[in-house]
């Protein structure tokens, strides 16, 4: 089976992290995000993955190479200009010759795609879309389906009296090569707004699967933080190795936190429900809670960080306090006794 991951977006909602690296390789629990998707696809029986790239493509290629280390064949396609989701799928046409799993490259999930492909085949579908239920349907584009799973309608940001369901597009599809024939070549084209409405119009067999599994789009700062904390809270049942070095004995690290083994921790550092990336150094009495600290960052003595994302290679000087959804881009320097996110 083959798969294509759409990994070419600029990730504007995840700035500042995505200024220097593309969203698909921002790290979640200290690993470039796409590892989670690639391993999941491999588990579902996929032998070959195409990565559709556009924004900073060489950085993604550098991380995964030809996929040998992961035991999955990876090929890359770089669009001359961003072609949108369906346009990127069309751009891969010459490499697509069978049923294909298509993923947005920013979805963290543990849905069983082998089961989804099986159902897709049993139904003789041209397209199958994975849907997830949401609590607040008014904030999303909804996908209406019949009781036998047929896709009926796409409802974009419906008004309260138009809401007939609570299922949204999960950004994961199973498509037959026939779907390619409805997408124009070399033009920007979208699955949601163009290809899928066209499939309905053409009366192609178009089915849905409503998933109750873990699902999160990591594409905003708050969901990026959430994704990190959900992985370490084991919400996806992934295996995580948590190192506890003897040299960290005088620090207090809770059971959830994930601290890279290259990190230097001084006396009485407290780390709670957090992810600390490679080569960080955290000085005495600093307290970090519900946060992600990216690699090579130095945190000086008595700093407090809560519910925040601190980029790579930052310097947080002594006794600073950083709270409540603060997001610092790479190379930020914060001077002694600074206060961020604190009410005055
Ligand atoms: P925002 O700028 O924050 O909206 O993020 P984004 O650029 O990633 O857009 P969006 O979240 O809507 O994209 C969904 C998925 O499609 C992501 O995995 C993107 O990488 C991917 N994607 C979006 N546009 C393109 C494109 O033009 N080409 C390719 N190859 N992938 C794309």
Coordinates of C-alpha atoms and ligand atoms in Angstrom, one line a residue:
X1 CA 0.0 0.0 0.0
X2 CA 1.2 3.5 -0.6
X3 CA 0.6 6.8 1.2
X4 CA 1.2 10.5 0.5
X5 CA 1.7 13.0 3.3
X6 CA 0.9 16.6 2.5
X7 CA 3.7 18.4 4.2
X8 CA 4.2 21.6 2.2
X9 CA 2.2 24.2 4.1
X10 CA 3.8 27.3 5.6
X11 CA 2.3 26.6 9.0
X12 CA 1.5 30.3 9.7
X13 CA -0.6 29.6 12.7
X14 CA 2.3 27.8 14.4
X15 CA 4.7 30.8 14.1
X16 CA 7.2 31.6 15.5
X17 CA 8.3 27.9 15.6
X18 CA 7.6 27.5 11.9
X19 CA 9.7 30.5 10.8
X20 CA 12.8 28.3 10.9
X21 CA 11.5 24.8 10.4
X22 CA 8.4 23.4 8.6
X23 CA 5.5 22.3 10.9
X24 CA 5.9 18.5 10.0
X25 CA 9.3 18.4 11.7
X26 CA 8.6 20.6 14.7
X27 CA 9.3 18.2 17.6
X28 CA 6.6 16.6 19.6
X29 CA 7.9 14.9 22.7
X30 CA 11.5 15.5 21.4
X31 CA 10.9 13.8 18.0
X32 CA 10.2 15.4 14.6
X33 CA 6.5 15.1 14.3
X34 CA 6.3 13.2 11.0
X35 CA 8.0 10.2 12.8
X36 CA 4.6 9.6 14.5
X37 CA 2.8 9.5 11.2
X38 CA 5.4 7.4 9.4
X39 CA 5.4 4.8 12.1
X40 CA 1.7 4.7 12.2
X41 CA 1.5 4.2 8.4
X42 CA 4.2 1.5 8.6
X43 CA 2.1 -0.3 11.2
X44 CA -0.9 -0.1 8.9
X45 CA 1.1 -2.0 6.2
X46 CA 2.3 1.0 4.1
X47 CA 5.6 0.2 2.4
X48 CA 6.1 3.5 0.5
X49 CA 5.4 7.1 1.4
X50 CA 5.5 10.1 -0.8
X51 CA 6.1 13.4 1.0
X52 CA 4.6 16.3 -0.8
X53 CA 6.7 19.3 0.0
X54 CA 6.9 23.0 -0.7
X55 CA 8.0 25.1 2.3
X56 CA 11.6 24.6 3.4
X57 CA 11.7 21.1 1.7
X58 CA 15.4 20.4 2.2
X59 CA 15.0 20.5 6.0
X60 CA 12.4 17.7 5.9
X61 CA 14.5 15.6 3.5
X62 CA 17.5 15.9 5.7
X63 CA 15.6 14.4 8.7
X64 CA 14.2 11.3 6.9
X65 CA 16.4 10.6 3.9
X66 CA 15.2 7.7 1.9
X67 CA 13.4 6.2 5.0
X68 CA 15.8 3.3 5.3
X69 CA 16.3 3.8 9.1
X70 CA 12.6 3.6 9.6
X71 CA 12.1 0.6 7.3
X72 CA 9.8 2.5 4.9
X73 CA 10.5 3.8 1.5
X74 CA 10.3 7.6 1.3
X75 CA 10.1 9.6 -1.9
X76 CA 9.9 13.4 -2.1
X77 CA 8.1 15.7 -4.5
X78 CA 8.7 19.4 -4.3
X79 CA 6.1 21.7 -5.8
X80 CA 7.4 24.6 -7.8
X81 CA 4.8 26.7 -6.0
X82 CA 2.3 25.6 -3.3
X83 CA -0.5 23.7 -5.0
X84 CA -2.8 23.3 -2.1
X85 CA -3.9 19.9 -0.7
X86 CA -5.5 18.3 -3.7
X87 CA -3.1 20.0 -6.0
X88 CA -0.2 18.3 -4.1
X89 CA -1.9 14.9 -4.5
X90 CA -2.3 15.6 -8.2
X91 CA 1.4 16.6 -8.5
X92 CA 2.2 13.0 -7.3
X93 CA 0.1 11.5 -10.1
X94 CA 3.0 9.8 -11.9
X95 CA 3.9 7.9 -8.6
X96 CA 0.4 6.9 -7.8
X97 CA -0.9 3.6 -9.2
X98 CA -3.1 2.1 -6.5
X99 CA -5.2 2.8 -3.4
X100 CA -3.5 5.6 -1.5
X101 CA -3.8 6.9 2.0
X102 CA -3.6 10.6 2.1
X103 CA -2.7 12.5 5.3
X104 CA -2.4 16.1 6.2
X105 CA 1.1 16.3 7.7
X106 CA -0.1 17.9 11.0
X107 CA -2.5 15.3 12.4
X108 CA -1.5 13.4 15.5
X109 CA -3.7 10.3 15.8
X110 CA -3.7 6.6 16.5
X111 CA -6.5 5.6 14.2
X112 CA -6.2 2.2 12.6
X113 CA -5.7 3.0 8.9
X114 CA -5.5 -0.7 7.9
X115 CA -9.1 -1.0 9.1
X116 CA -10.0 2.2 7.2
X117 CA -8.6 0.8 3.9
X118 CA -10.4 -2.5 4.4
X119 CA -13.7 -0.7 4.8
X120 CA -13.0 1.5 1.8
X121 CA -12.4 -1.6 -0.3
X122 CA -15.5 -3.4 1.0
X123 CA -17.6 -0.4 0.0
X124 CA -16.0 -0.1 -3.4
X125 CA -15.4 3.5 -2.6
X126 CA -13.6 6.0 -4.9
X127 CA -12.9 8.1 -1.8
X128 CA -13.2 7.6 2.0
X129 CA -12.8 10.5 4.4
X130 CA -12.1 10.1 8.1
X131 CA -14.2 12.2 10.3
X132 CA -14.0 13.1 14.0
X133 CA -16.7 14.3 16.3
X134 CA -16.2 17.8 17.9
X135 CA -17.8 19.4 20.9
X136 CA -18.3 22.8 19.4
X137 CA -19.5 22.2 15.8
X138 CA -20.2 25.9 15.1
X139 CA -16.5 26.7 14.9
X140 CA -15.7 24.2 12.0
X141 CA -16.6 23.1 8.5
X142 CA -18.8 20.1 9.1
X143 CA -19.3 16.9 7.0
X144 CA -22.8 15.5 6.9
X145 CA -23.2 11.7 6.4
X146 CA -26.0 9.2 6.0
X147 CA -26.5 6.3 8.4
X148 CA -24.7 3.9 6.0
X149 CA -21.6 6.2 6.0
X150 CA -22.2 7.9 2.6
X151 CA -20.9 11.5 2.5
X152 CA -23.9 13.8 1.9
X153 CA -22.7 17.4 2.3
X154 CA -19.9 19.8 3.3
X155 CA -21.2 22.6 5.5
X156 CA -18.7 25.5 5.8
X157 CA -19.0 27.3 9.2
X158 CA -22.8 26.7 9.5
X159 CA -25.1 29.0 11.5
X160 CA -26.6 27.6 14.7
X161 CA -29.9 26.6 12.9
X162 CA -28.0 24.9 10.1
X163 CA -26.0 22.5 12.3
X164 CA -27.1 19.0 11.5
X165 CA -24.1 17.0 12.7
X166 CA -20.9 17.3 14.8
X167 CA -18.4 15.6 12.5
X168 CA -15.4 17.4 10.9
X169 CA -12.8 16.4 8.3
X170 CA -9.9 14.8 10.1
X171 CA -7.5 15.5 7.2
X172 CA -7.1 11.8 6.4
X173 CA -8.4 10.0 3.3
X174 CA -8.2 6.8 1.3
X175 CA -8.4 7.5 -2.4
X176 CA -8.5 5.5 -5.6
X177 CA -6.4 6.8 -8.5
X178 CA -9.7 7.6 -10.3
X179 CA -10.1 10.7 -8.0
X180 CA -7.0 12.2 -9.7
X181 CA -9.0 12.5 -12.9
X182 CA -11.2 15.2 -11.2
X183 CA -8.2 17.4 -10.3
X184 CA -6.7 19.9 -12.8
X185 CA -3.0 19.6 -13.4
X186 CA -0.5 22.3 -12.1
X187 CA -3.2 24.4 -10.4
X188 CA -3.8 25.2 -6.8
X189 CA -6.7 22.9 -5.7
X190 CA -8.3 22.0 -2.4
X191 CA -9.8 18.7 -1.2
X192 CA -12.4 20.3 1.0
X193 CA -13.6 23.1 -1.3
X194 CA -13.1 21.6 -4.8
X195 CA -12.4 17.9 -5.2
X196 CA -14.8 16.5 -2.6
X197 CA -17.8 18.6 -3.7
X198 CA -17.0 17.5 -7.2
X199 CA -17.0 13.8 -6.2
X200 CA -20.5 14.3 -4.8
X201 CA -21.7 16.0 -7.9
X202 CA -20.3 13.2 -10.1
X203 CA -22.0 10.7 -7.8
X204 CA -18.8 8.8 -7.1
X205 CA -19.0 6.4 -4.2
X206 CA -17.8 8.6 -1.4
X207 CA -17.9 7.2 2.1
X208 CA -16.9 8.3 5.6
X209 CA -15.5 6.7 8.7
X210 CA -16.2 8.4 12.0
X211 CA -13.3 7.8 14.3
X212 CA -13.4 7.9 18.1
X213 CA -9.7 7.4 18.4
X214 CA -7.2 10.1 19.6
X215 CA -7.0 12.9 17.1
X216 CA -5.4 16.3 17.2
X217 CA -4.3 18.9 14.6
X218 CA -1.1 20.2 15.9
X219 CA -1.2 23.4 13.8
X220 CA -1.6 26.1 16.5
X221 CA 0.6 27.0 19.5
X222 CA -2.0 25.8 22.0
X223 CA -2.5 22.5 20.2
X224 CA 1.2 22.1 19.7
X225 CA 1.7 22.3 23.4
X226 CA -1.3 20.0 23.9
X227 CA 0.1 17.4 21.5
X228 CA 3.4 17.3 23.5
X229 CA 1.6 16.9 26.8
X230 CA -0.8 14.3 25.4
X231 CA 2.1 12.2 24.1
X232 CA 3.8 12.2 27.5
X233 CA 0.5 11.6 29.2
X234 CA 0.4 8.4 27.1
X235 CA -2.9 9.3 25.5
X236 CA -1.8 7.6 22.3
X237 CA -0.3 4.5 23.9
X238 CA 3.1 5.2 22.3
X239 CA 6.2 3.8 23.9
X240 CA 8.2 6.5 25.5
X241 CA 11.6 6.0 27.1
X242 CA 12.2 8.3 30.0
X243 CA 15.8 8.6 31.1
X244 CA 16.6 9.6 34.7
X245 CA 20.3 10.2 35.0
X246 CA 22.2 9.8 38.3
X247 CA 23.5 13.3 37.7
X248 CA 20.0 14.6 38.0
X249 CA 19.5 13.2 41.5
X250 CA 19.2 16.5 43.2
X251 CA 16.5 17.6 40.7
X252 CA 12.8 16.8 41.1
X253 CA 11.3 15.4 37.9
X254 CA 7.8 14.0 37.9
X255 CA 6.9 10.7 36.2
X256 CA 5.3 12.3 33.2
X257 CA 8.1 14.6 32.2
X258 CA 10.4 13.8 29.3
X259 CA 13.9 15.1 29.7
X260 CA 16.5 14.5 27.0
X261 CA 19.5 12.7 28.3
X262 CA 21.9 15.4 27.2
X263 CA 20.2 18.0 29.5
X264 CA 22.1 19.5 32.4
X265 CA 20.1 20.0 35.6
X266 CA 21.3 21.7 38.8
X267 CA 20.1 21.3 42.4
X268 CA 16.5 21.6 43.2
X269 CA 15.3 22.1 39.7
X270 CA 11.6 21.1 39.5
X271 CA 10.2 19.7 36.2
X272 CA 6.5 18.8 36.1
X273 CA 4.5 17.6 33.1
X274 CA 7.0 19.0 30.7
X275 CA 9.3 18.2 27.7
X276 CA 12.9 19.4 27.8
X277 CA 14.9 19.1 24.5
X278 CA 18.5 18.1 23.9
X279 CA 21.4 20.1 25.3
X280 CA 19.3 22.4 27.5
X281 CA 20.8 23.6 30.8
X282 CA 18.6 24.4 33.7
X283 CA 20.1 26.1 36.8
X284 CA 19.3 25.7 40.5
X285 CA 15.8 26.2 41.9
X286 CA 14.2 26.8 38.4
X287 CA 10.7 25.4 38.1
X288 CA 9.2 24.3 34.9
X289 CA 5.6 23.1 34.6
X290 CA 3.2 22.1 31.8
X291 CA 5.7 23.4 29.2
X292 CA 7.9 22.6 26.2
X293 CA 11.5 23.7 26.2
X294 CA 13.1 23.2 22.8
X295 CA 16.8 22.2 22.4
X296 CA 19.9 24.3 23.4
X297 CA 18.0 26.6 25.7
X298 CA 19.6 27.9 28.9
X299 CA 17.4 28.6 31.9
X300 CA 19.1 30.4 34.7
X301 CA 18.6 30.1 38.5
X302 CA 15.1 30.7 40.1
X303 CA 13.3 31.0 36.8
X304 CA 9.6 29.9 36.7
X305 CA 8.0 28.7 33.5
X306 CA 4.4 27.5 33.3
X307 CA 2.2 26.5 30.4
X308 CA 4.6 28.0 27.8
X309 CA 6.6 27.1 24.7
X310 CA 10.3 28.2 24.7
X311 CA 12.0 28.0 21.4
X312 CA 15.5 26.7 20.6
X313 CA 18.7 28.4 21.8
X314 CA 16.9 30.8 24.1
X315 CA 18.5 32.4 27.2
X316 CA 16.1 32.9 30.1
X317 CA 18.1 34.8 32.7
X318 CA 17.8 34.6 36.5
X319 CA 14.5 34.9 38.4
X320 CA 12.4 35.5 35.4
X321 CA 8.8 34.3 35.3
X322 CA 7.1 33.2 32.1
X323 CA 3.5 32.1 32.4
X324 CA 0.2 31.4 30.7
X325 CA 0.6 30.5 27.1
X326 CA 3.8 32.5 26.4
X327 CA 5.5 31.4 23.2
X328 CA 9.2 32.5 22.6
X329 CA 10.7 32.1 19.2
X330 CA 14.2 30.7 18.7
X331 CA 17.2 32.7 20.0
X332 CA 15.1 34.9 22.4
X333 CA 17.0 36.3 25.3
X334 CA 15.0 37.4 28.4
X335 CA 16.8 39.5 31.0
X336 CA 16.9 39.0 34.8
X337 CA 13.7 39.3 36.8
X338 CA 11.5 39.7 33.6
X339 CA 7.8 38.9 33.9
X340 CA 5.8 37.6 31.0
X341 CA 2.1 36.6 31.2
X342 CA 1.8 37.9 34.8
X343 CA -0.9 40.4 35.7
X344 CA 0.4 43.6 37.1
Ligands
LIG1 P1 -1.5 27.5 8.3 O1 -0.7 28.4 7.5 O2 -1.3 27.7 9.8 O3 -2.9 27.4 7.9 O4 -0.9 26.0 8.1 P2 -0.6 25.1 6.8 O5 0.1 25.9 5.8 O6 0.0 23.8 7.2 O7 -2.1 24.9 6.2 P3 -3.2 23.8 6.6 O8 -3.0 23.5 8.1 O9 -4.5 24.2 6.1 O10 -2.7 22.5 5.8 C1 -3.1 21.2 6.1 C2 -2.0 20.2 5.6 O11 -1.8 20.4 4.2 C3 -0.7 20.5 6.3 O12 -0.1 19.3 6.6 C4 0.1 21.3 5.2 O13 1.5 21.0 5.3 C5 -0.5 20.7 3.9 N1 -0.5 21.7 2.8 C6 -1.2 22.9 2.8 N2 -0.9 23.5 1.7 C7 -0.1 22.7 0.9 C8 0.5 22.8 -0.3 O14 0.3 23.8 -1.1 N3 1.4 21.8 -0.7 C9 1.6 20.7 0.0 N4 2.4 19.8 -0.4 N5 1.0 20.6 1.3 C10 0.2 21.6 1.7

